[in-house]
Tab-separated table of C-alpha atoms in Angstrom:
chain	number	residue	atom	x	y	z
L	1	MET	CA	4.021	-30.889	5.347
L	2	SER	CA	2.233	-33.307	3.032
L	3	THR	CA	-0.110	-35.870	4.594
L	4	THR	CA	0.819	-38.304	1.800
L	5	ASP	CA	4.320	-38.536	3.254
L	6	PRO	CA	4.411	-41.719	5.418
L	7	GLU	CA	6.604	-40.093	8.066
L	8	SER	CA	4.354	-37.036	8.293
L	9	LEU	CA	1.243	-39.206	8.454
L	10	HIS	CA	2.771	-41.306	11.232
L	11	ALA	CA	3.700	-38.191	13.214
L	12	ALA	CA	0.149	-36.834	12.840
L	13	LEU	CA	-1.348	-40.108	14.075
L	14	VAL	CA	0.949	-40.184	17.103
L	15	GLU	CA	0.003	-36.602	17.952
L	16	ALA	CA	-3.693	-37.424	17.610
L	17	MET	CA	-3.287	-40.351	20.042
L	18	ARG	CA	-1.536	-38.116	22.552
L	19	HIS	CA	-4.322	-35.516	22.375
L	20	PRO	CA	-7.564	-37.345	21.482
L	21	GLY	CA	-9.687	-34.247	21.940
L	22	ALA	CA	-7.659	-32.125	19.554
L	23	THR	CA	-9.238	-33.657	16.475
L	24	GLN	CA	-12.794	-33.160	17.694
L	25	GLY	CA	-14.478	-30.187	16.133
L	26	ALA	CA	-16.207	-28.804	13.089
L	27	GLY	CA	-15.931	-30.946	10.020
L	28	ARG	CA	-15.211	-34.158	11.905
L	29	GLY	CA	-17.825	-36.913	11.825
L	30	SER	CA	-18.789	-38.831	14.942
L	31	THR	CA	-17.760	-42.427	15.569
L	32	SER	CA	-19.903	-44.710	17.725
L	33	ASP	CA	-21.030	-48.288	18.176
L	34	LEU	CA	-24.683	-47.190	18.188
L	35	SER	CA	-27.161	-48.405	15.607
L	36	VAL	CA	-29.018	-46.006	13.316
L	37	ASP	CA	-32.156	-46.419	15.429
L	38	GLU	CA	-30.217	-45.544	18.578
L	39	ILE	CA	-28.727	-42.422	17.007
L	40	LEU	CA	-32.160	-41.267	15.860
L	41	LEU	CA	-33.483	-41.947	19.360
L	42	LEU	CA	-30.740	-39.762	20.804
L	43	HIS	CA	-31.653	-36.979	18.381
L	44	SER	CA	-35.298	-37.244	19.462
L	45	VAL	CA	-34.361	-36.136	22.993
L	46	GLY	CA	-31.918	-33.476	21.809
L	47	TRP	CA	-28.659	-35.397	22.145
L	48	GLU	CA	-26.075	-36.641	19.652
L	49	PRO	CA	-23.128	-39.082	19.620
L	50	VAL	CA	-19.633	-37.638	19.654
L	51	ASP	CA	-17.044	-40.387	19.657
L	52	LEU	CA	-16.225	-43.906	20.784
L	53	VAL	CA	-14.366	-43.859	24.101
L	54	CYS	CA	-12.655	-46.490	26.198
L	55	GLY	CA	-11.241	-46.976	29.675
L	56	ALA	CA	-9.218	-49.945	30.901
L	57	ALA	CA	-7.191	-50.970	33.929
L	58	VAL	CA	-5.472	-54.103	35.242
L	59	ARG	CA	-4.705	-54.565	38.948
L	60	SER	CA	-2.562	-57.343	40.344
L	61	ILE	CA	-3.550	-59.802	43.084
L	62	TRP	CA	-1.044	-61.409	45.416
L	63	MET	CA	-0.247	-65.049	44.851
L	64	GLY	CA	-1.860	-67.579	47.165
L	65	VAL	CA	-4.681	-65.418	48.540
L	66	TRP	CA	-7.420	-67.623	47.045
L	67	ASN	CA	-6.457	-70.957	48.570
L	68	TRP	CA	-6.596	-70.618	52.351
L	69	GLY	CA	-8.076	-68.104	54.737
L	70	VAL	CA	-11.115	-67.029	56.703
L	71	GLY	CA	-13.607	-64.282	55.870
L	72	GLU	CA	-13.232	-61.789	53.037
L	73	ILE	CA	-10.365	-61.957	50.579
L	74	GLY	CA	-9.545	-58.291	51.029
L	75	VAL	CA	-6.722	-58.190	48.492
L	76	ALA	CA	-9.019	-59.366	45.691
L	77	SER	CA	-11.899	-57.067	46.688
L	78	THR	CA	-9.551	-54.064	46.790
L	79	ALA	CA	-7.967	-54.955	43.436
L	80	HIS	CA	-11.436	-55.164	41.849
L	81	ALA	CA	-12.447	-51.766	43.247
L	82	LEU	CA	-9.233	-50.085	42.101
L	83	ALA	CA	-9.396	-51.591	38.601
L	84	VAL	CA	-12.997	-50.516	37.988
L	85	SER	CA	-12.410	-47.066	39.511
L	86	ALA	CA	-9.377	-46.447	37.290
L	87	ALA	CA	-11.240	-47.615	34.169
L	88	VAL	CA	-14.181	-45.319	34.978
L	89	GLN	CA	-11.876	-42.342	35.467
L	90	ARG	CA	-10.087	-42.992	32.189
L	91	ILE	CA	-13.201	-43.353	30.072
L	92	GLY	CA	-14.501	-40.192	31.729
L	93	ARG	CA	-11.342	-38.315	30.773
L	94	GLU	CA	-11.597	-39.532	27.187
L	95	CYS	CA	-15.230	-38.419	27.100
L	96	ALA	CA	-14.299	-34.946	28.359
L	97	GLY	CA	-11.401	-34.810	25.888
L	98	VAL	CA	-13.727	-35.206	22.889
L	99	GLY	CA	-16.285	-32.725	24.238
L	100	GLY	CA	-18.810	-35.266	25.480
L	101	HIS	CA	-21.145	-34.717	28.432
L	102	GLY	CA	-21.452	-38.404	29.261
L	103	VAL	CA	-21.160	-42.004	28.107
L	104	VAL	CA	-24.067	-44.285	27.141
L	105	GLY	CA	-24.366	-47.764	25.657
L	106	MET	CA	-21.266	-48.808	27.550
L	107	SER	CA	-20.153	-52.419	27.636
L	108	VAL	CA	-18.625	-53.488	30.953
L	109	GLU	CA	-16.184	-56.395	30.847
L	110	ILE	CA	-14.612	-57.334	34.173
L	111	SER	CA	-12.652	-60.563	34.534
L	112	VAL	CA	-11.036	-61.932	37.664
L	113	SER	CA	-8.108	-64.338	37.407
L	114	PRO	CA	-5.841	-65.797	40.100
L	115	HIS	CA	-3.298	-62.990	39.701
L	116	HIS	CA	-5.110	-59.905	38.386
L	117	VAL	CA	-8.406	-58.130	37.728
L	118	ASP	CA	-9.098	-56.721	34.243
L	119	ALA	CA	-11.675	-53.966	33.715
L	120	VAL	CA	-12.498	-52.759	30.190
L	121	LEU	CA	-15.201	-50.157	29.488
L	122	VAL	CA	-16.209	-49.160	25.953
L	123	GLY	CA	-19.054	-46.773	25.151
L	124	THR	CA	-20.178	-43.773	23.136
L	125	ALA	CA	-19.619	-40.225	24.325
L	126	VAL	CA	-22.748	-38.097	23.852
L	127	ARG	CA	-23.730	-34.460	24.321
L	128	PRO	CA	-26.776	-32.197	23.935
L	129	ARG	CA	-27.076	-30.944	20.371
L	130	GLN	CA	-27.327	-27.332	21.506
L	131	SER	CA	-24.720	-27.021	24.223
L	132	GLY	CA	-21.328	-25.650	25.072
L	133	PRO	CA	-18.459	-27.375	26.855
L	134	PRO	CA	-19.482	-29.865	29.568
L	135	ARG	CA	-20.036	-28.477	33.036
L	136	GLY	CA	-18.154	-30.530	35.554
L	137	ARG	CA	-17.240	-34.182	35.194
L	138	PRO	CA	-19.016	-36.174	32.437
L	139	PHE	CA	-21.255	-38.986	33.614
L	140	VAL	CA	-20.372	-42.620	32.911
L	141	SER	CA	-23.257	-45.076	32.552
L	142	ASP	CA	-24.029	-48.505	31.179
L	143	LEU	CA	-27.540	-47.438	30.167
L	144	SER	CA	-28.699	-48.372	26.707
L	145	THR	CA	-29.686	-45.506	24.432
L	146	ARG	CA	-33.357	-46.402	24.896
L	147	ASP	CA	-33.079	-46.387	28.691
L	148	PHE	CA	-31.137	-43.123	28.620
L	149	ALA	CA	-33.819	-41.481	26.484
L	150	LEU	CA	-36.628	-42.745	28.745
L	151	LEU	CA	-34.767	-41.628	31.855
L	152	HIS	CA	-34.170	-38.204	30.310
L	153	GLN	CA	-37.835	-37.800	29.391
L	154	ALA	CA	-38.851	-38.837	32.908
L	155	GLY	CA	-36.772	-36.011	34.388
L	156	TRP	CA	-33.810	-38.014	35.687
L	157	ASP	CA	-30.128	-37.686	34.825
L	158	PRO	CA	-27.353	-40.291	35.098
L	159	ARG	CA	-24.600	-39.298	37.514
L	160	GLY	CA	-22.036	-42.085	37.211
L	161	LEU	CA	-21.279	-45.787	37.489
L	162	ALA	CA	-21.852	-47.287	40.946
L	163	PHE	CA	-20.106	-50.572	41.649
L	164	GLY	CA	-19.202	-52.946	44.438
L	165	ALA	CA	-17.551	-56.335	44.797
L	166	SER	CA	-16.620	-58.786	47.494
L	167	PHE	CA	-14.767	-62.092	47.504
L	168	VAL	CA	-15.108	-64.376	50.526
L	169	HIS	CA	-13.548	-67.652	51.615
L	170	ALA	CA	-16.014	-70.517	52.082
L	171	PRO	CA	-14.847	-72.314	55.249
L	172	ARG	CA	-13.749	-75.877	54.664
L	173	ARG	CA	-15.710	-78.676	56.309
L	174	ARG	CA	-14.030	-80.923	58.805
L	175	ALA	CA	-12.917	-84.274	57.406
L	176	MET	CA	-15.398	-86.192	59.543
L	177	THR	CA	-18.273	-83.921	58.451
L	178	ALA	CA	-17.355	-84.330	54.790
L	179	VAL	CA	-17.325	-88.128	55.131
L	180	GLN	CA	-20.687	-88.188	56.927
L	181	GLN	CA	-22.341	-85.960	54.311
L	182	LYS	CA	-20.775	-87.684	51.306
L	183	SER	CA	-23.903	-89.724	50.555
L	184	GLN	CA	-26.457	-87.183	51.791
L	185	ASN	CA	-28.338	-84.468	49.971
L	186	VAL	CA	-27.690	-81.652	52.458
L	187	GLU	CA	-27.148	-77.913	52.215
L	188	LEU	CA	-23.533	-76.779	52.173
L	189	THR	CA	-23.984	-74.068	54.766
L	190	ASN	CA	-20.373	-72.929	54.460
L	191	PHE	CA	-20.954	-71.889	50.818
L	192	THR	CA	-24.397	-70.423	51.562
L	193	GLU	CA	-23.075	-68.233	54.351
L	194	ALA	CA	-20.088	-67.128	52.259
L	195	LEU	CA	-22.397	-66.104	49.409
L	196	TYR	CA	-24.598	-64.070	51.739
L	197	ALA	CA	-21.543	-62.378	53.257
L	198	ALA	CA	-20.160	-61.494	49.817
L	199	ARG	CA	-23.554	-60.196	48.676
L	200	GLU	CA	-24.031	-57.917	51.679
L	201	SER	CA	-20.572	-56.378	51.329
L	202	ALA	CA	-20.829	-55.889	47.559
L	203	MET	CA	-24.282	-54.270	47.692
L	204	GLU	CA	-23.233	-51.952	50.515
L	205	ARG	CA	-20.178	-50.855	48.545
L	206	MET	CA	-22.227	-50.212	45.409
L	207	GLN	CA	-24.679	-48.082	47.403
L	208	ALA	CA	-21.806	-46.260	49.097
L	209	SER	CA	-20.201	-45.430	45.738
L	210	ALA	CA	-23.550	-44.033	44.536
L	211	LEU	CA	-23.932	-41.865	47.645
L	212	GLU	CA	-20.354	-40.653	47.250
L	213	ILE	CA	-21.220	-39.001	43.928
L	214	GLY	CA	-24.482	-37.568	45.259
L	215	ALA	CA	-26.884	-39.993	43.567
L	216	LYS	CA	-30.439	-40.694	44.722
L	217	GLY	CA	-30.639	-44.245	43.386
L	218	VAL	CA	-29.112	-46.914	41.153
L	219	VAL	CA	-30.829	-48.391	38.092
L	220	ASP	CA	-30.079	-51.178	35.617
L	221	VAL	CA	-28.032	-53.099	38.169
L	222	GLN	CA	-26.043	-56.047	36.812
L	223	ILE	CA	-25.111	-58.873	39.197
L	224	HIS	CA	-22.599	-61.686	38.861
L	225	GLU	CA	-22.122	-64.188	41.663
L	226	GLY	CA	-20.922	-67.690	42.394
L	227	PRO	CA	-17.811	-69.762	43.091
L	228	MET	CA	-14.583	-68.738	41.417
L	229	HIS	CA	-13.710	-71.309	38.755
L	230	PHE	CA	-10.035	-71.347	39.766
L	231	ALA	CA	-10.604	-71.468	43.547
L	232	ARG	CA	-12.943	-74.110	44.938
L	233	HIS	CA	-13.427	-72.392	48.293
L	234	ALA	CA	-13.879	-68.776	47.192
L	235	ILE	CA	-17.185	-67.040	46.469
L	236	GLY	CA	-17.454	-63.810	44.492
L	237	PHE	CA	-20.273	-61.278	44.186
L	238	THR	CA	-20.040	-58.219	41.929
L	239	ALA	CA	-22.677	-55.588	41.204
L	240	TRP	CA	-22.750	-52.397	39.177
L	241	GLY	CA	-25.339	-50.021	37.794
L	242	THR	CA	-25.973	-46.415	36.824
L	243	ALA	CA	-26.397	-43.922	39.649
L	244	VAL	CA	-29.114	-41.329	38.893
L	245	VAL	CA	-30.297	-37.964	40.221
L	246	PRO	CA	-33.453	-35.910	39.573
L	247	GLY	CA	-33.064	-33.403	36.750
L	248	PRO	CA	-33.720	-29.650	37.042
L	249	ALA	CA	-37.410	-30.061	36.172
L	250	GLY	CA	-37.965	-32.929	38.597
L	251	HIS	CA	-39.684	-36.228	37.954
L	252	GLN	CA	-42.069	-36.387	34.993
L	253	TYR	CA	-44.732	-39.095	34.690
L	254	LEU	CA	-44.704	-40.767	31.279
L	255	ARG	CA	-47.774	-42.239	29.631
L	256	PRO	CA	-46.889	-45.499	27.904
L	257	ARG	CA	-48.067	-46.004	24.325
L	258	VAL	CA	-48.841	-49.340	22.741
L	259	VAL	CA	-47.034	-49.821	19.431
L	260	LEU	CA	-47.894	-52.688	17.075
L	261	PRO	CA	-44.972	-53.452	14.740
L	262	LEU	CA	-45.877	-54.408	11.185
L	263	ASP	CA	-42.522	-55.893	10.238
L	264	ASP	CA	-42.281	-58.919	12.531
L	265	LYS	CA	-39.379	-61.128	11.577
L	266	VAL	CA	-41.195	-64.175	12.954
L	267	VAL	CA	-44.552	-65.034	11.374
L	268	GLN	CA	-46.962	-65.801	14.200
L	269	PHE	CA	-49.819	-66.953	11.960
L	270	ASP	CA	-50.000	-68.083	8.358
L	271	ALA	CA	-53.456	-67.739	6.822
L	272	ARG	CA	-52.597	-70.343	4.161
L	273	SER	CA	-52.754	-73.014	6.887
L	274	LEU	CA	-56.569	-72.655	6.769
L	275	ASN	CA	-56.782	-74.081	3.263
L	276	GLY	CA	-56.728	-77.609	4.654
């Protein structure tokens, strides 16, 4: 069957999409969103990029849950957890399908709207240069290539993505209280308390997700918090990071080295300014 035939080419592409790992093997170049420096850095610690992988999920939120209520908005918190969990599982499956041992340099895009939560993860599957098939589930991390290399040299391994989120109603002030405070510079304790409540729940859930996969800590934690732009009396707090475990050799102390670059893009000093 000739690959120049449009129908044959279309059938081959459809088959490749159904089985993404089938095309991975000898003679196939790697595809990644890593820079040349990042790829060389991976090679310096004995790893190599394999392929660009992606995981995405969209979970619905019931109508009307943002407007009125007391305490946590459980429907939204659950939808966020399910969307991120599904996206992590899918990018992990894609990584395993192409023969990767884990994902690095992953971008995490999570958006919350009145009716759904969107989670999109895109990263590069990597593997040791001298290795066989992955043992167990591949790790998923948002570590940069530099951080992954430093962590690897220090004797630690990424285990997975830990995440947590909480959305809480900020109680509404009584009408009389709102009128009395209209011309005063006072703290809005209802929003302060809601933010603290959301923070505590989100951090506990992130730590619980790390413990669930056997991690000993979470690094490179990213935090997003504040009022929801579409709901005046709802506060959100989301946190995620890479869960890590000690490697087989245990922790290794690294000695930092000072490096002076000679190709600065910004000139800090121009000797010609001394000519008067």
